[in-house]
mmCIF file of C-alpha atoms in Angstrom:
data_model
loop_
_atom_site.group_PDB
_atom_site.id
_atom_site.type_symbol
_atom_site.label_atom_id
_atom_site.label_comp_id
_atom_site.label_asym_id
_atom_site.label_seq_id
_atom_site.Cartn_x
_atom_site.Cartn_y
_atom_site.Cartn_z
ATOM 1 C CA MET Q 1 -259.515 10.838 131.929
ATOM 2 C CA CYS Q 2 -259.433 11.489 128.603
ATOM 3 C CA ILE Q 3 -260.307 14.723 126.766
ATOM 4 C CA VAL Q 4 -263.229 14.542 124.092
ATOM 5 C CA TYR Q 5 -263.714 17.655 121.392
ATOM 6 C CA VAL Q 6 -267.230 17.162 120.110
ATOM 7 C CA TYR Q 7 -268.304 19.147 117.241
ATOM 8 C CA VAL Q 8 -272.178 20.883 118.174
ATOM 9 C CA LYS Q 9 -273.835 22.916 116.332
ATOM 10 C CA THR Q 10 -274.024 26.733 117.633
ATOM 11 C CA ASP Q 11 -277.574 26.698 119.494
ATOM 12 C CA ILE Q 12 -276.374 23.735 121.278
ATOM 13 C CA PHE Q 13 -273.236 25.390 122.733
ATOM 14 C CA LYS Q 14 -274.854 29.027 123.055
ATOM 15 C CA ARG Q 15 -277.440 26.484 125.586
ATOM 16 C CA VAL Q 16 -274.303 24.834 127.344
ATOM 17 C CA TYR Q 17 -272.556 28.353 127.950
ATOM 18 C CA SER Q 18 -275.617 29.908 128.832
ATOM 19 C CA LYS Q 19 -276.211 26.592 131.688
ATOM 20 C CA SER Q 20 -272.364 27.728 133.011
ATOM 21 C CA PHE Q 21 -273.760 30.911 134.464
ATOM 22 C CA GLU Q 22 -276.438 28.912 136.381
ATOM 23 C CA PHE Q 23 -274.269 25.822 137.452
ATOM 24 C CA GLY Q 24 -270.829 26.958 137.433
ATOM 25 C CA ASN Q 25 -267.306 26.974 135.492
ATOM 26 C CA ILE Q 26 -268.031 23.384 134.675
ATOM 27 C CA VAL Q 27 -270.781 22.337 132.922
ATOM 28 C CA LYS Q 28 -271.116 18.379 132.768
ATOM 29 C CA MET Q 29 -273.724 16.555 129.871
ATOM 30 C CA TRP Q 30 -274.259 12.894 128.704
ATOM 31 C CA ALA Q 31 -273.949 12.260 125.082
ATOM 32 C CA GLY Q 32 -274.787 8.442 125.263
ATOM 33 C CA PRO Q 33 -272.498 6.596 126.882
ATOM 34 C CA LYS Q 34 -269.838 10.081 126.867
ATOM 35 C CA LEU Q 35 -269.608 12.521 129.341
ATOM 36 C CA LEU Q 36 -268.484 15.507 128.388
ATOM 37 C CA ILE Q 37 -267.031 18.291 130.194
ATOM 38 C CA PHE Q 38 -266.998 21.948 129.182
ATOM 39 C CA LEU Q 39 -264.600 24.243 130.699
ATOM 40 C CA THR Q 40 -265.608 27.915 130.780
ATOM 41 C CA ASP Q 41 -262.718 29.384 132.875
ATOM 42 C CA PRO Q 42 -259.515 29.673 130.522
ATOM 43 C CA ARG Q 43 -257.246 28.779 133.944
ATOM 44 C CA ASP Q 44 -258.787 25.956 133.983
ATOM 45 C CA VAL Q 45 -258.605 24.660 130.583
ATOM 46 C CA GLU Q 46 -254.943 25.801 130.726
ATOM 47 C CA ILE Q 47 -254.510 23.444 134.027
ATOM 48 C CA ILE Q 48 -255.550 20.725 131.590
ATOM 49 C CA LEU Q 49 -253.676 21.651 128.569
ATOM 50 C CA SER Q 50 -250.232 22.290 130.174
ATOM 51 C CA SER Q 51 -250.520 18.893 132.052
ATOM 52 C CA HIS Q 52 -248.152 16.016 131.442
ATOM 53 C CA VAL Q 53 -250.463 13.383 132.980
ATOM 54 C CA HIS Q 54 -253.473 13.913 131.401
ATOM 55 C CA ILE Q 55 -252.550 13.855 127.911
ATOM 56 C CA ASP Q 56 -254.758 10.205 126.754
ATOM 57 C CA LYS Q 57 -257.105 10.943 123.301
ATOM 58 C CA ALA Q 58 -260.394 10.288 123.095
ATOM 59 C CA SER Q 59 -261.238 7.056 121.881
ATOM 60 C CA GLU Q 60 -262.223 7.802 119.048
ATOM 61 C CA TYR Q 61 -259.328 8.907 117.769
ATOM 62 C CA ARG Q 62 -258.654 5.473 116.756
ATOM 63 C CA PHE Q 63 -260.791 6.219 113.626
ATOM 64 C CA PHE Q 64 -257.870 8.562 112.075
ATOM 65 C CA LYS Q 65 -255.151 5.741 112.828
ATOM 66 C CA PRO Q 66 -254.860 4.454 109.114
ATOM 67 C CA TRP Q 67 -254.638 8.007 107.288
ATOM 68 C CA LEU Q 68 -252.684 9.642 110.014
ATOM 69 C CA GLY Q 69 -250.558 6.583 111.594
ATOM 70 C CA ASP Q 70 -249.272 6.747 114.855
ATOM 71 C CA GLY Q 71 -247.960 10.060 115.085
ATOM 72 C CA LEU Q 72 -248.542 13.210 117.212
ATOM 73 C CA LEU Q 73 -251.877 13.747 116.815
ATOM 74 C CA ILE Q 74 -252.764 10.004 117.508
ATOM 75 C CA SER Q 75 -249.955 8.781 120.267
ATOM 76 C CA THR Q 76 -249.828 9.349 123.721
ATOM 77 C CA GLY Q 77 -247.303 8.925 126.068
ATOM 78 C CA GLN Q 78 -244.207 8.527 125.875
ATOM 79 C CA LYS Q 79 -244.184 8.341 122.018
ATOM 80 C CA TRP Q 80 -246.146 11.597 122.436
ATOM 81 C CA ARG Q 81 -243.529 12.936 124.295
ATOM 82 C CA ALA Q 82 -240.510 11.994 122.002
ATOM 83 C CA HIS Q 83 -242.832 13.286 118.733
ATOM 84 C CA ARG Q 84 -243.817 16.179 120.773
ATOM 85 C CA LYS Q 85 -239.976 16.983 122.013
ATOM 86 C CA LEU Q 86 -239.050 16.926 117.650
ATOM 87 C CA ILE Q 87 -241.499 19.252 116.739
ATOM 88 C CA ALA Q 88 -241.102 21.861 119.467
ATOM 89 C CA PRO Q 89 -238.384 23.848 117.763
ATOM 90 C CA THR Q 90 -240.711 24.671 114.695
ATOM 91 C CA PHE Q 91 -243.015 27.108 116.795
ATOM 92 C CA HIS Q 92 -240.375 28.766 118.688
ATOM 93 C CA LEU Q 93 -241.685 32.472 118.383
ATOM 94 C CA ASN Q 94 -238.664 33.601 116.646
ATOM 95 C CA VAL Q 95 -239.474 31.197 114.264
ATOM 96 C CA LEU Q 96 -242.957 31.884 113.272
ATOM 97 C CA LYS Q 97 -241.421 35.743 113.782
ATOM 98 C CA SER Q 98 -240.152 35.102 110.285
ATOM 99 C CA PHE Q 99 -243.545 33.868 108.686
ATOM 100 C CA ILE Q 100 -245.644 36.700 109.729
ATOM 101 C CA ASP Q 101 -245.371 38.747 106.536
ATOM 102 C CA LEU Q 102 -246.425 35.228 105.119
ATOM 103 C CA PHE Q 103 -249.285 34.572 107.005
ATOM 104 C CA ASN Q 104 -250.237 38.174 106.709
ATOM 105 C CA ALA Q 105 -250.342 37.523 102.904
ATOM 106 C CA ASN Q 106 -251.841 34.248 102.807
ATOM 107 C CA SER Q 107 -254.208 35.414 105.158
ATOM 108 C CA ARG Q 108 -255.527 38.299 102.916
ATOM 109 C CA ASP Q 109 -255.416 35.838 99.788
ATOM 110 C CA VAL Q 110 -257.890 33.520 101.418
ATOM 111 C CA ILE Q 111 -260.318 36.717 102.431
ATOM 112 C CA GLN Q 112 -260.341 37.657 99.139
ATOM 113 C CA LYS Q 113 -260.919 34.438 98.056
ATOM 114 C CA LEU Q 114 -264.087 33.951 100.245
ATOM 115 C CA LYS Q 115 -265.016 37.676 99.502
ATOM 116 C CA LYS Q 116 -265.154 36.249 95.623
ATOM 117 C CA ARG Q 117 -267.224 33.124 96.666
ATOM 118 C CA ILE Q 118 -269.670 35.378 98.663
ATOM 119 C CA ARG Q 119 -270.557 37.374 95.751
ATOM 120 C CA LYS Q 120 -271.135 34.275 93.544
ATOM 121 C CA GLY Q 121 -273.536 33.102 96.338
ATOM 122 C CA VAL Q 122 -271.667 29.988 96.590
#
C-alpha cells in the first residue's frame, strides 16, 4: 500500500470532504490510473501514519531522487528506519521547547513581511 499526496484545488477538496458525509469517513476516488483514498477521521489517519508496515512512498517520489538523494524523505524499509532513528532525537519535545522563542520571533517576522506584500498588492 502507498499513500499518494495530491495537491488539488480547494473546490475539489471541499467536494470530496462533503462526500465523506454521504459515503462515510473513507472516500475513494480514481485520478486516472491512481486510486486516491481520503480519510476524514483523525483516528484512521493516525493508524496509517503510525504504522511501521505501511511506509512505502508513492511512485512519484522517484522524481525527487536526483535532488534529494536517497535520504529520509525518499527511502523506505530498513534505510528509512535507520535515518528516522538518527533524526528522532532532534524532534524531542525538550529540544523543541528550547526553540519556542525563536519560532515565535521568526513567525512574527514572516507575518510582517506578508502584511507588507499584501499592502503592496504583490
